[in-house]
């Protein structure tokens, strides 16, 4: 076969698997990713799956990057095409000079032949039919055979696979041998028929150190266990479901009372998101740490309750794993498009604290922080993650927990403290920070009881329609909002001092692509200062960064530049100064895309060669 | 305002076993219309808690939105209350109960709150058998929004504005039994002698205890032609109340007089039949309870009293296997697995 033109690409390429969902390809594809991870090479997989259970096309894209770029990259070097349905598009998706691996049990149709790419035909089905009798096994091992083929083509160490199989089948060791056999069938076939390895290939490195490979939703669930969440209420919705599942899994491991076998937590699958949020609020009101996880449609339904929690000042944690909206949108595609909805959820004057994690480690940390903030501020805290972060595996720094850390439970009065008070006033601003003291039901026989309500009340929680009392309360809530600015995580600033009159702000999963774009822009001698936002409200650092640049690129994955709007609203920043850099097709944003949009402004003629 | 509470109580007011007089169980002054049935139910709750020697601060009272849902402010001033949002009290109560299983939970709702906007939550809180007393103050209309028909308004009933309801009524008690509720009772706000023992029984129930209380809206649904009007009823209902509560579940079932039917003549001459449980009726048998309710309904009667009870019911905590210790009191040492365990988690992800 023809050799690939151009430079050989060691540890720098993209492989895309085209599968049919429900055929067991997911575990084979993960095996491929994990083997690269085990070879110490930065790798980032993206599942591109349909909102469907069986039979529709699904893709799994794996980017390998020696430089540690973990964002998505356009341009596919090698396609593993085992889905006849999507064959046409899959052939077209290969970059010139790239490779097309297919099942040659059937002849490839002439329309799929391109002269500028290389074909690697392996009779996957034929080989499996000959070797295995059970139909399900034939299907599953077909996946392993192509992984074996890739091992030879890309130079993945076979010992790594053997170890992975041993771990996967611990307790069912007899499954290791047939899997290795299927793997070797693939290895042997390509070695006999093609020149191995290809010019795209892997070399063992030690770039990952103590990193872990995990999805953000698992990290959120684990973070909630560590943060002491005891009441979880949720309603199934992609892509957030696995947050609740992860909590349940970790809690059933770490939160079972040894003597009684009973659960030191409660998890309820609610009848809908309204109920889920109601349960969280009821539990928070009663002094338990509680959370729900949902996505945009769920947040829409939770609006009324979020307003109640804001106004009645009840701690609550909401993990919003964003997906492509509006409405049902593209339920299995990613987006950062709930920013506006979350920031001002509910009717009336409301503002909510948002946190923006960008790695699984931050999902863990910020989930834990969210519980502290919720109780300290007595308000809902929303963790804004997304499908890409939540459902895809990411190379991440390991989770850490400081055993000296103490949960910050906020201003809650106990019986002794109540005894010392003449008259308890739930909504009095005793400390001048806008944060009042609260009491929990059952604390004291005669002191501290009050009626929590979403209607206006005075400082002593007594119902009132006095406009002045209402306004005083609303003003105190704004004072609390200002207090929050110094409590939420500060942004990450990438330079010691400003080096450019242009700045770029990004957050969440745009970070991967944005950091890569920054490097490339630097190579092109285009200087832009960078800030990664971690929270809303914007604190002073964010404001200072914006004010000290003439122009700010705001990178986000939605159509309406929602974060940019927040800056205009909350900081009064001139709209002309804030240049939106957007991506909203449901696929994670790429560095190329950011560079193109930035250079479109910073230099009149785009200097970039098109990659794809 | 329905009544002005005297500032000074007679010093000789009787004390219960905790040493509290009844005023210790009252709330702030009601702002409901004079004569509103809801106030009588609040008074019933006060009485029941006083008689049962309840520590008020060990009670949490929750509600949705409506005139009925305002009442938690009007009873048990030493209990925490939560006047939440329209139709969503069940979920808030669920979360609260999950957080602390040691408190007693009173949920108060209206027919609009439970049978329309909150129907979903009402149905599901029953399914989960949350341990709480759930009282619907049922007036067949939306009091707080000025008298529109609610989903419990009977077909053919006329409201104050003179329009006739053409839709079938949702019968919350039948529905609750059908859904597997483990305690279902029906009463009438004017019949305190029946209501108080029912509330007491409900408080002792290990699961969801539902009491559907017909509670006339004197301002918007007390007119000629309304099947929920009852100026006239008040005078007659007392004679029908014979429910006793002895804090042992089993004796409740035997405390009824033989099936008395009370015909109550309404303002306009229409009649509401208040029907006591028949002797052959077994309140522990769901099928016979459903049967009896349906039969009474077919005859245009309203059955009051305890309709159904499953005293062996398991509540949500039992079903989920949660710890006996209130979750909101678990210390950090129990909740947080610590850094060593995290090392294992990390190792498993490499
Ligand atoms: C979401 C929402 N929709 C509408 C209302 C307006 N509203 C307030 S009370 C009420 C009806 C209350 O009826 P019911 O529960 O029967 O109580 P009642 O006043 O009759 O005791 C309505 C519709 C509201 N508060 N919230
Ligand atoms: S409007 Fe009706 S329900 Fe509301 S307080 Fe008045 S009488 Fe009671
Ligand atoms: Mg009503």
PDB file of N, CA and C in Angstrom, chain B residues 26-62:
ATOM      1  N   UNK B  26     -50.934  27.099  69.923  1.00  0.00           N
ATOM      2  CA  UNK B  26     -51.568  27.952  68.926  1.00  0.00           C
ATOM      3  C   UNK B  26     -50.536  28.689  68.083  1.00  0.00           C
ATOM      4  N   UNK B  27     -51.056  29.336  67.048  1.00  0.00           N
ATOM      5  CA  UNK B  27     -50.160  30.083  66.176  1.00  0.00           C
ATOM      6  C   UNK B  27     -50.481  31.555  66.243  1.00  0.00           C
ATOM      7  N   UNK B  28     -50.048  32.305  65.234  1.00  0.00           N
ATOM      8  CA  UNK B  28     -50.412  33.716  65.234  1.00  0.00           C
ATOM      9  C   UNK B  28     -51.859  33.838  64.754  1.00  0.00           C
ATOM     10  N   UNK B  29     -52.383  35.036  64.879  1.00  0.00           N
ATOM     11  CA  UNK B  29     -53.792  35.227  64.536  1.00  0.00           C
ATOM     12  C   UNK B  29     -54.050  34.965  63.064  1.00  0.00           C
ATOM     13  N   UNK B  30     -55.133  34.281  62.815  1.00  0.00           N
ATOM     14  CA  UNK B  30     -55.485  33.951  61.439  1.00  0.00           C
ATOM     15  C   UNK B  30     -55.943  35.192  60.692  1.00  0.00           C
ATOM     16  N   UNK B  31     -55.603  35.246  59.423  1.00  0.00           N
ATOM     17  CA  UNK B  31     -56.083  36.342  58.584  1.00  0.00           C
ATOM     18  C   UNK B  31     -57.098  35.833  57.565  1.00  0.00           C
ATOM     19  N   UNK B  32     -57.589  34.633  57.783  1.00  0.00           N
ATOM     20  CA  UNK B  32     -58.588  34.080  56.860  1.00  0.00           C
ATOM     21  C   UNK B  32     -59.955  34.716  57.132  1.00  0.00           C
ATOM     22  N   UNK B  33     -60.903  34.512  56.193  1.00  0.00           N
ATOM     23  CA  UNK B  33     -62.233  35.108  56.353  1.00  0.00           C
ATOM     24  C   UNK B  33     -62.926  34.523  57.589  1.00  0.00           C
ATOM     25  N   UNK B  34     -63.730  35.356  58.221  1.00  0.00           N
ATOM     26  CA  UNK B  34     -64.468  34.874  59.389  1.00  0.00           C
ATOM     27  C   UNK B  34     -65.340  33.699  58.969  1.00  0.00           C
ATOM     28  N   UNK B  35     -65.204  32.617  59.677  1.00  0.00           N
ATOM     29  CA  UNK B  35     -66.023  31.447  59.380  1.00  0.00           C
ATOM     30  C   UNK B  35     -65.405  30.482  58.392  1.00  0.00           C
ATOM     31  N   UNK B  36     -64.243  30.793  57.887  1.00  0.00           N
ATOM     32  CA  UNK B  36     -63.581  29.890  56.932  1.00  0.00           C
ATOM     33  C   UNK B  36     -63.338  28.534  57.600  1.00  0.00           C
ATOM     34  N   UNK B  37     -63.689  27.471  56.888  1.00  0.00           N
ATOM     35  CA  UNK B  37     -63.509  26.126  57.450  1.00  0.00           C
ATOM     36  C   UNK B  37     -62.074  25.840  57.840  1.00  0.00           C
ATOM     37  N   UNK B  38     -61.138  26.424  57.113  1.00  0.00           N
ATOM     38  CA  UNK B  38     -59.719  26.145  57.358  1.00  0.00           C
ATOM     39  C   UNK B  38     -59.306  26.441  58.800  1.00  0.00           C
ATOM     40  N   UNK B  39     -59.895  27.515  59.375  1.00  0.00           N
ATOM     41  CA  UNK B  39     -59.527  27.867  60.748  1.00  0.00           C
ATOM     42  C   UNK B  39     -59.933  26.781  61.739  1.00  0.00           C
ATOM     43  N   UNK B  40     -61.031  26.144  61.466  1.00  0.00           N
ATOM     44  CA  UNK B  40     -61.478  25.070  62.359  1.00  0.00           C
ATOM     45  C   UNK B  40     -60.501  23.903  62.304  1.00  0.00           C
ATOM     46  N   UNK B  41     -59.967  23.674  61.129  1.00  0.00           N
ATOM     47  CA  UNK B  41     -59.017  22.555  60.999  1.00  0.00           C
ATOM     48  C   UNK B  41     -57.729  22.890  61.750  1.00  0.00           C
ATOM     49  N   UNK B  42     -57.277  24.145  61.620  1.00  0.00           N
ATOM     50  CA  UNK B  42     -56.109  24.569  62.401  1.00  0.00           C
ATOM     51  C   UNK B  42     -56.366  24.315  63.881  1.00  0.00           C
ATOM     52  N   UNK B  43     -57.553  24.681  64.332  1.00  0.00           N
ATOM     53  CA  UNK B  43     -57.895  24.484  65.743  1.00  0.00           C
ATOM     54  C   UNK B  43     -57.855  22.999  66.088  1.00  0.00           C
ATOM     55  N   UNK B  44     -58.293  22.181  65.141  1.00  0.00           N
ATOM     56  CA  UNK B  44     -58.254  20.732  65.356  1.00  0.00           C
ATOM     57  C   UNK B  44     -56.829  20.234  65.518  1.00  0.00           C
ATOM     58  N   UNK B  45     -55.928  20.777  64.733  1.00  0.00           N
ATOM     59  CA  UNK B  45     -54.519  20.382  64.822  1.00  0.00           C
ATOM     60  C   UNK B  45     -53.951  20.784  66.182  1.00  0.00           C
ATOM     61  N   UNK B  46     -54.288  22.011  66.596  1.00  0.00           N
ATOM     62  CA  UNK B  46     -53.831  22.503  67.903  1.00  0.00           C
ATOM     63  C   UNK B  46     -54.299  21.556  69.010  1.00  0.00           C
ATOM     64  N   UNK B  47     -55.568  21.243  68.952  1.00  0.00           N
ATOM     65  CA  UNK B  47     -56.173  20.376  69.968  1.00  0.00           C
ATOM     66  C   UNK B  47     -55.518  18.989  69.983  1.00  0.00           C
ATOM     67  N   UNK B  48     -55.334  18.435  68.803  1.00  0.00           N
ATOM     68  CA  UNK B  48     -54.778  17.082  68.703  1.00  0.00           C
ATOM     69  C   UNK B  48     -53.358  17.048  69.264  1.00  0.00           C
ATOM     70  N   UNK B  49     -52.570  18.055  68.939  1.00  0.00           N
ATOM     71  CA  UNK B  49     -51.177  18.086  69.412  1.00  0.00           C
ATOM     72  C   UNK B  49     -51.123  18.284  70.926  1.00  0.00           C
ATOM     73  N   UNK B  50     -52.013  19.132  71.404  1.00  0.00           N
ATOM     74  CA  UNK B  50     -52.095  19.352  72.857  1.00  0.00           C
ATOM     75  C   UNK B  50     -52.469  18.048  73.563  1.00  0.00           C
ATOM     76  N   UNK B  51     -53.475  17.407  73.066  1.00  0.00           N
ATOM     77  CA  UNK B  51     -53.962  16.198  73.735  1.00  0.00           C
ATOM     78  C   UNK B  51     -52.966  15.051  73.633  1.00  0.00           C
ATOM     79  N   UNK B  52     -52.213  15.045  72.551  1.00  0.00           N
ATOM     80  CA  UNK B  52     -51.237  13.958  72.376  1.00  0.00           C
ATOM     81  C   UNK B  52     -49.883  14.279  73.015  1.00  0.00           C
ATOM     82  N   UNK B  53     -49.803  15.389  73.721  1.00  0.00           N
ATOM     83  CA  UNK B  53     -48.563  15.766  74.417  1.00  0.00           C
ATOM     84  C   UNK B  53     -47.355  15.850  73.475  1.00  0.00           C
ATOM     85  N   UNK B  54     -47.562  16.538  72.389  1.00  0.00           N
ATOM     86  CA  UNK B  54     -46.487  16.682  71.401  1.00  0.00           C
ATOM     87  C   UNK B  54     -45.580  17.851  71.800  1.00  0.00           C
ATOM     88  N   UNK B  55     -44.265  17.670  71.645  1.00  0.00           N
ATOM     89  CA  UNK B  55     -43.332  18.792  71.800  1.00  0.00           C
ATOM     90  C   UNK B  55     -43.405  19.605  70.508  1.00  0.00           C
ATOM     91  N   UNK B  56     -43.930  20.828  70.568  1.00  0.00           N
ATOM     92  CA  UNK B  56     -44.150  21.558  69.309  1.00  0.00           C
ATOM     93  C   UNK B  56     -42.893  21.710  68.449  1.00  0.00           C
ATOM     94  N   UNK B  57     -41.750  21.884  69.107  1.00  0.00           N
ATOM     95  CA  UNK B  57     -40.558  22.109  68.271  1.00  0.00           C
ATOM     96  C   UNK B  57     -40.090  20.835  67.589  1.00  0.00           C
ATOM     97  N   UNK B  58     -40.701  19.712  67.926  1.00  0.00           N
ATOM     98  CA  UNK B  58     -40.367  18.472  67.217  1.00  0.00           C
ATOM     99  C   UNK B  58     -41.322  18.217  66.048  1.00  0.00           C
ATOM    100  N   UNK B  59     -42.074  19.260  65.720  1.00  0.00           N
ATOM    101  CA  UNK B  59     -42.984  19.178  64.583  1.00  0.00           C
ATOM    102  C   UNK B  59     -42.513  20.147  63.511  1.00  0.00           C
ATOM    103  N   UNK B  60     -42.590  19.740  62.264  1.00  0.00           N
ATOM    104  CA  UNK B  60     -42.375  20.673  61.164  1.00  0.00           C
ATOM    105  C   UNK B  60     -43.666  20.727  60.370  1.00  0.00           C
ATOM    106  N   UNK B  61     -44.093  21.925  60.028  1.00  0.00           N
ATOM    107  CA  UNK B  61     -45.363  22.096  59.320  1.00  0.00           C
ATOM    108  C   UNK B  61     -45.083  22.710  57.959  1.00  0.00           C
ATOM    109  N   UNK B  62     -45.591  22.077  56.931  1.00  0.00           N
ATOM    110  CA  UNK B  62     -45.283  22.531  55.575  1.00  0.00           C
ATOM    111  C   UNK B  62     -46.568  22.707  54.771  1.00  0.00           C
TER     112      UNK B  62
END
